[in-house]
Amino acid sequence: MMVIDPHAHMISRTTDDYQAMADAGVVAVIEPAFWVGQPRTHVGSYIDYLSAILGFERFRAGQFGVRHYCTIGLNSKEANDEALAEAVMDILPRFALKEGVVAIGEIGYDEQTPLEDRYFRRQLDLALELDLPVLIHTPHRDKKRGTSRSMDVCEEHGVPPSRVIVDHNNEETVAEVLERGYWAAFSIYPSTKMGDARMVEILRRYGSERIIVNSACDWGISDPLAVPRTAHLALERGLPPGDVHDACYANALAAFGQSGQMAESDWLAPPPIDQRTLFEGNSILRGGRPPVIEQQS
């Protein structure tokens, strides 16, 4: 079974994770730009970070046969540092136009402050200008109000719901997100956001239309295999295979494919793996480990 993990902070994961994901059927990942565990204080930190998820991380994924894409944005936490936020907004367009960028994101609200609102709106306008979809981070606190407010603001700015992926949903938010025509994404993240068994019940209740499953794996305790695990659990519990395919593969491709930067042919006819390849002089190999070298078919 092929699956896509459309929200994975792979810059904080290991090569073992990439190998395990590939072995479990993950053919593609999307890496949303977000914070790194502590606040950045200089725009140069953002420039290097965005360069890394557009460059070396894309290379690193490919060394295991996983196609890597990303979203570009100023996250809601760091939007509260006005000086930093202004500097980041100046450099975002040049990164958002690069190959492999499938959305502006993840953007939205954290504490729902006036500064968060200001930079959320400016990035929605940027998405419209660049004709890119939007990935919304819904807040962990006061989630229902923050989710409704996020959709209200999208509509105020004329962003079509079909172009917006609303992430980190739960049982409290899913009905409204779907009723209003947005993509509803769910992060299968241990203990905090959504468990796999709960996700299966949501699919059983709502079906799979416009529902997307992701792992949101990052530098914290998280599971890079959350999407294939959820897919297998859903099948074990009797959900229709078509619904599982949609929620764990096809819907992510449809939503983010609107960018024109992501297509099924990217992984159905990929370049062969050659782990002898270097990026800026660097290899993923260590300690004399023999490289994986696939022959051109």
JSON list of C-alpha atoms in Angstrom, two decimals, residues 18 31 51-64 66-70 98-102 261 266 279:
[
{"chain": "A", "resi": 18, "resn": "TYR", "atom": "CA", "xyz": [13.38, 7.52, 6.24]},
{"chain": "A", "resi": 31, "resn": "GLU", "atom": "CA", "xyz": [7.63, 19.15, 5.32]},
{"chain": "A", "resi": 51, "resn": "SER", "atom": "CA", "xyz": [17.26, 26.48, 2.50]},
{"chain": "A", "resi": 52, "resn": "ALA", "atom": "CA", "xyz": [17.76, 23.19, 4.36]},
{"chain": "A", "resi": 53, "resn": "ILE", "atom": "CA", "xyz": [14.22, 21.88, 3.90]},
{"chain": "A", "resi": 54, "resn": "LEU", "atom": "CA", "xyz": [14.33, 22.88, 0.23]},
{"chain": "A", "resi": 55, "resn": "GLY", "atom": "CA", "xyz": [17.79, 21.47, -0.37]},
{"chain": "A", "resi": 56, "resn": "PHE", "atom": "CA", "xyz": [19.58, 18.92, 1.77]},
{"chain": "A", "resi": 57, "resn": "GLU", "atom": "CA", "xyz": [16.37, 17.43, 3.18]},
{"chain": "A", "resi": 58, "resn": "ARG", "atom": "CA", "xyz": [15.00, 16.85, -0.29]},
{"chain": "A", "resi": 59, "resn": "PHE", "atom": "CA", "xyz": [18.26, 15.13, -1.22]},
{"chain": "A", "resi": 60, "resn": "ARG", "atom": "CA", "xyz": [18.31, 13.07, 1.98]},
{"chain": "A", "resi": 61, "resn": "ALA", "atom": "CA", "xyz": [14.77, 11.76, 1.41]},
{"chain": "A", "resi": 62, "resn": "GLY", "atom": "CA", "xyz": [15.57, 10.83, -2.16]},
{"chain": "A", "resi": 63, "resn": "GLN", "atom": "CA", "xyz": [18.45, 8.67, -0.99]},
{"chain": "A", "resi": 64, "resn": "PHE", "atom": "CA", "xyz": [15.81, 6.32, 0.44]},
{"chain": "A", "resi": 66, "resn": "VAL", "atom": "CA", "xyz": [11.00, 9.00, -0.70]},
{"chain": "A", "resi": 67, "resn": "ARG", "atom": "CA", "xyz": [9.93, 12.12, -2.58]},
{"chain": "A", "resi": 68, "resn": "HIS", "atom": "CA", "xyz": [10.15, 15.26, -0.45]},
{"chain": "A", "resi": 69, "resn": "TYR", "atom": "CA", "xyz": [8.13, 18.48, -0.75]},
{"chain": "A", "resi": 70, "resn": "CYS", "atom": "CA", "xyz": [7.68, 21.39, 1.61]},
{"chain": "A", "resi": 98, "resn": "LYS", "atom": "CA", "xyz": [11.19, 27.36, -5.55]},
{"chain": "A", "resi": 99, "resn": "GLU", "atom": "CA", "xyz": [10.72, 23.85, -6.92]},
{"chain": "A", "resi": 100, "resn": "GLY", "atom": "CA", "xyz": [8.93, 21.46, -4.59]},
{"chain": "A", "resi": 101, "resn": "VAL", "atom": "CA", "xyz": [6.97, 24.08, -2.63]},
{"chain": "A", "resi": 102, "resn": "VAL", "atom": "CA", "xyz": [3.36, 22.89, -2.48]},
{"chain": "A", "resi": 261, "resn": "GLN", "atom": "CA", "xyz": [4.61, 20.97, -7.87]},
{"chain": "A", "resi": 266, "resn": "ASP", "atom": "CA", "xyz": [7.24, 11.72, -9.18]},
{"chain": "A", "resi": 279, "resn": "PHE", "atom": "CA", "xyz": [25.04, 17.15, -1.84]}
]
